[in-house]
């Protein structure tokens, strides 16, 4: 089976407070490959920051652009999670790779060129 990118959401009933605006959060994720040999775990981490909605691109007053263009608008505003989510939706609709030709430059901008040929997994 081939690898790909997945989306994870925290359960709404987990009792976690919403992220505070303009606060940085450090997240961690590990995949336990062998419960008896934790040295084989795959581990990654990153940062996320919630921003005010008024910093988001105002796309409501404009004709709906193609999804890759919407993703680019969010990326230009520094809203990378939404940009990637839109690219994933575009990929799902087309049955194509994560970026396709339209999104490759977007991913290369942030050092994610290695992900232009992978798929979002359901």
PDB file of C-alpha atoms in Angstrom:
ATOM      1  CA  UNK A   1       0.000   0.000   0.000  1.00  0.00           C
ATOM      2  CA  UNK A   2       1.274   3.463  -0.886  1.00  0.00           C
ATOM      3  CA  UNK A   3       1.720   6.285   1.570  1.00  0.00           C
ATOM      4  CA  UNK A   4      -0.053   9.591   1.515  1.00  0.00           C
ATOM      5  CA  UNK A   5      -1.257  12.513   3.581  1.00  0.00           C
ATOM      6  CA  UNK A   6      -4.107  12.159   6.065  1.00  0.00           C
ATOM      7  CA  UNK A   7      -6.187  14.691   7.932  1.00  0.00           C
ATOM      8  CA  UNK A   8      -6.676  14.321  11.662  1.00  0.00           C
ATOM      9  CA  UNK A   9      -9.256  16.081  13.802  1.00  0.00           C
ATOM     10  CA  UNK A  10      -9.572  16.156  17.546  1.00  0.00           C
ATOM     11  CA  UNK A  11     -12.963  14.908  18.758  1.00  0.00           C
ATOM     12  CA  UNK A  12     -15.326  17.741  19.638  1.00  0.00           C
ATOM     13  CA  UNK A  13     -16.316  15.927  22.826  1.00  0.00           C
ATOM     14  CA  UNK A  14     -12.685  15.735  24.053  1.00  0.00           C
ATOM     15  CA  UNK A  15     -13.339  18.682  26.373  1.00  0.00           C
ATOM     16  CA  UNK A  16     -10.518  20.748  24.906  1.00  0.00           C
ATOM     17  CA  UNK A  17     -10.844  24.531  24.892  1.00  0.00           C
ATOM     18  CA  UNK A  18     -10.748  26.291  21.520  1.00  0.00           C
ATOM     19  CA  UNK A  19      -7.398  27.636  20.407  1.00  0.00           C
ATOM     20  CA  UNK A  20      -6.780  31.199  21.555  1.00  0.00           C
ATOM     21  CA  UNK A  21      -6.351  33.841  18.859  1.00  0.00           C
ATOM     22  CA  UNK A  22      -2.729  34.856  18.135  1.00  0.00           C
ATOM     23  CA  UNK A  23      -1.362  32.099  20.363  1.00  0.00           C
ATOM     24  CA  UNK A  24       1.299  29.683  19.082  1.00  0.00           C
ATOM     25  CA  UNK A  25       0.731  25.986  19.721  1.00  0.00           C
ATOM     26  CA  UNK A  26       3.323  23.236  19.370  1.00  0.00           C
ATOM     27  CA  UNK A  27       1.816  19.943  18.200  1.00  0.00           C
ATOM     28  CA  UNK A  28       3.316  16.459  18.189  1.00  0.00           C
ATOM     29  CA  UNK A  29       2.337  13.300  16.378  1.00  0.00           C
ATOM     30  CA  UNK A  30       3.825   9.838  16.594  1.00  0.00           C
ATOM     31  CA  UNK A  31       2.967   6.635  14.835  1.00  0.00           C
ATOM     32  CA  UNK A  32       3.654   3.503  16.873  1.00  0.00           C
ATOM     33  CA  UNK A  33       5.007   0.952  14.404  1.00  0.00           C
ATOM     34  CA  UNK A  34       5.929  -1.725  16.956  1.00  0.00           C
ATOM     35  CA  UNK A  35       4.505  -1.527  20.463  1.00  0.00           C
ATOM     36  CA  UNK A  36       7.396  -3.648  21.761  1.00  0.00           C
ATOM     37  CA  UNK A  37      10.130  -1.557  20.122  1.00  0.00           C
ATOM     38  CA  UNK A  38       9.221   2.106  20.494  1.00  0.00           C
ATOM     39  CA  UNK A  39      12.533   3.040  18.886  1.00  0.00           C
ATOM     40  CA  UNK A  40      10.860   2.390  15.545  1.00  0.00           C
ATOM     41  CA  UNK A  41       8.154   5.028  16.144  1.00  0.00           C
ATOM     42  CA  UNK A  42       7.748   7.655  13.459  1.00  0.00           C
ATOM     43  CA  UNK A  43       7.564  11.114  15.003  1.00  0.00           C
ATOM     44  CA  UNK A  44       6.872  14.622  13.757  1.00  0.00           C
ATOM     45  CA  UNK A  45       5.909  17.960  15.225  1.00  0.00           C
ATOM     46  CA  UNK A  46       5.035  21.450  14.100  1.00  0.00           C
ATOM     47  CA  UNK A  47       3.520  24.744  15.074  1.00  0.00           C
ATOM     48  CA  UNK A  48       0.084  26.216  14.490  1.00  0.00           C
ATOM     49  CA  UNK A  49      -1.283  29.673  15.272  1.00  0.00           C
ATOM     50  CA  UNK A  50      -4.939  30.670  15.216  1.00  0.00           C
ATOM     51  CA  UNK A  51      -5.521  34.048  13.558  1.00  0.00           C
ATOM     52  CA  UNK A  52      -8.438  36.475  13.577  1.00  0.00           C
ATOM     53  CA  UNK A  53     -10.961  35.785  10.852  1.00  0.00           C
ATOM     54  CA  UNK A  54     -10.543  39.344   9.543  1.00  0.00           C
ATOM     55  CA  UNK A  55      -7.049  38.360   8.368  1.00  0.00           C
ATOM     56  CA  UNK A  56      -8.524  35.694   6.093  1.00  0.00           C
ATOM     57  CA  UNK A  57      -9.008  36.515   2.419  1.00  0.00           C
ATOM     58  CA  UNK A  58     -12.479  37.914   1.727  1.00  0.00           C
ATOM     59  CA  UNK A  59     -13.619  35.523  -0.958  1.00  0.00           C
ATOM     60  CA  UNK A  60     -17.359  35.909  -0.393  1.00  0.00           C
ATOM     61  CA  UNK A  61     -17.806  39.020  -2.559  1.00  0.00           C
ATOM     62  CA  UNK A  62     -15.967  37.546  -5.534  1.00  0.00           C
ATOM     63  CA  UNK A  63     -16.951  34.880  -8.026  1.00  0.00           C
ATOM     64  CA  UNK A  64     -15.784  31.531  -6.741  1.00  0.00           C
ATOM     65  CA  UNK A  65     -12.315  30.965  -8.202  1.00  0.00           C
ATOM     66  CA  UNK A  66     -10.975  27.498  -9.010  1.00  0.00           C
ATOM     67  CA  UNK A  67      -9.862  25.582  -5.922  1.00  0.00           C
ATOM     68  CA  UNK A  68      -6.106  25.912  -6.609  1.00  0.00           C
ATOM     69  CA  UNK A  69      -6.557  29.686  -6.853  1.00  0.00           C
ATOM     70  CA  UNK A  70      -8.486  29.697  -3.557  1.00  0.00           C
ATOM     71  CA  UNK A  71      -5.667  27.710  -1.966  1.00  0.00           C
ATOM     72  CA  UNK A  72      -3.165  30.250  -3.254  1.00  0.00           C
ATOM     73  CA  UNK A  73      -5.219  33.123  -1.764  1.00  0.00           C
ATOM     74  CA  UNK A  74      -5.112  31.476   1.658  1.00  0.00           C
ATOM     75  CA  UNK A  75      -1.411  30.688   1.320  1.00  0.00           C
ATOM     76  CA  UNK A  76      -0.662  34.320   0.440  1.00  0.00           C
ATOM     77  CA  UNK A  77      -2.400  35.281   3.698  1.00  0.00           C
ATOM     78  CA  UNK A  78      -0.275  32.727   5.594  1.00  0.00           C
ATOM     79  CA  UNK A  79      -3.245  30.442   6.275  1.00  0.00           C
ATOM     80  CA  UNK A  80      -1.556  27.158   5.335  1.00  0.00           C
ATOM     81  CA  UNK A  81      -3.928  24.666   6.936  1.00  0.00           C
ATOM     82  CA  UNK A  82      -6.861  25.986   4.899  1.00  0.00           C
ATOM     83  CA  UNK A  83      -4.694  26.172   1.772  1.00  0.00           C
ATOM     84  CA  UNK A  84      -3.763  22.505   2.133  1.00  0.00           C
ATOM     85  CA  UNK A  85      -7.359  21.556   2.942  1.00  0.00           C
ATOM     86  CA  UNK A  86      -8.517  23.215  -0.283  1.00  0.00           C
ATOM     87  CA  UNK A  87      -5.784  21.432  -2.260  1.00  0.00           C
ATOM     88  CA  UNK A  88      -6.988  18.162  -0.724  1.00  0.00           C
ATOM     89  CA  UNK A  89     -10.558  18.878  -1.814  1.00  0.00           C
ATOM     90  CA  UNK A  90      -9.348  19.678  -5.326  1.00  0.00           C
ATOM     91  CA  UNK A  91      -7.366  16.432  -5.409  1.00  0.00           C
ATOM     92  CA  UNK A  92     -10.349  14.401  -4.200  1.00  0.00           C
ATOM     93  CA  UNK A  93     -12.617  15.919  -6.843  1.00  0.00           C
ATOM     94  CA  UNK A  94     -10.124  15.266  -9.638  1.00  0.00           C
ATOM     95  CA  UNK A  95      -8.687  12.000  -8.341  1.00  0.00           C
ATOM     96  CA  UNK A  96      -5.280  13.586  -8.839  1.00  0.00           C
ATOM     97  CA  UNK A  97      -2.151  14.028  -6.772  1.00  0.00           C
ATOM     98  CA  UNK A  98      -2.096  16.436  -3.842  1.00  0.00           C
ATOM     99  CA  UNK A  99      -1.085  19.451  -5.841  1.00  0.00           C
ATOM    100  CA  UNK A 100      -1.403  18.746  -9.499  1.00  0.00           C
ATOM    101  CA  UNK A 101       0.303  21.264 -11.710  1.00  0.00           C
ATOM    102  CA  UNK A 102      -1.520  24.221 -10.117  1.00  0.00           C
ATOM    103  CA  UNK A 103      -0.404  23.573  -6.557  1.00  0.00           C
ATOM    104  CA  UNK A 104       3.224  22.573  -7.052  1.00  0.00           C
ATOM    105  CA  UNK A 105       4.590  26.113  -6.737  1.00  0.00           C
ATOM    106  CA  UNK A 106       2.506  26.636  -3.605  1.00  0.00           C
ATOM    107  CA  UNK A 107       4.028  23.609  -1.897  1.00  0.00           C
ATOM    108  CA  UNK A 108       7.521  24.469  -3.097  1.00  0.00           C
ATOM    109  CA  UNK A 109       7.190  27.943  -1.493  1.00  0.00           C
ATOM    110  CA  UNK A 110       7.028  26.390   1.946  1.00  0.00           C
ATOM    111  CA  UNK A 111       9.565  23.635   1.442  1.00  0.00           C
ATOM    112  CA  UNK A 112       7.022  20.896   0.739  1.00  0.00           C
ATOM    113  CA  UNK A 113       8.111  20.053  -2.812  1.00  0.00           C
ATOM    114  CA  UNK A 114       8.431  16.387  -1.799  1.00  0.00           C
ATOM    115  CA  UNK A 115       4.638  16.252  -1.360  1.00  0.00           C
ATOM    116  CA  UNK A 116       3.568  17.347  -4.837  1.00  0.00           C
ATOM    117  CA  UNK A 117       3.219  13.747  -6.020  1.00  0.00           C
ATOM    118  CA  UNK A 118       1.436  12.216  -3.028  1.00  0.00           C
ATOM    119  CA  UNK A 119      -2.272  11.725  -2.447  1.00  0.00           C
ATOM    120  CA  UNK A 120      -4.528  12.799   0.377  1.00  0.00           C
ATOM    121  CA  UNK A 121      -5.966   9.641   1.885  1.00  0.00           C
ATOM    122  CA  UNK A 122      -9.537   9.365   3.130  1.00  0.00           C
TER     123      UNK A 122
END
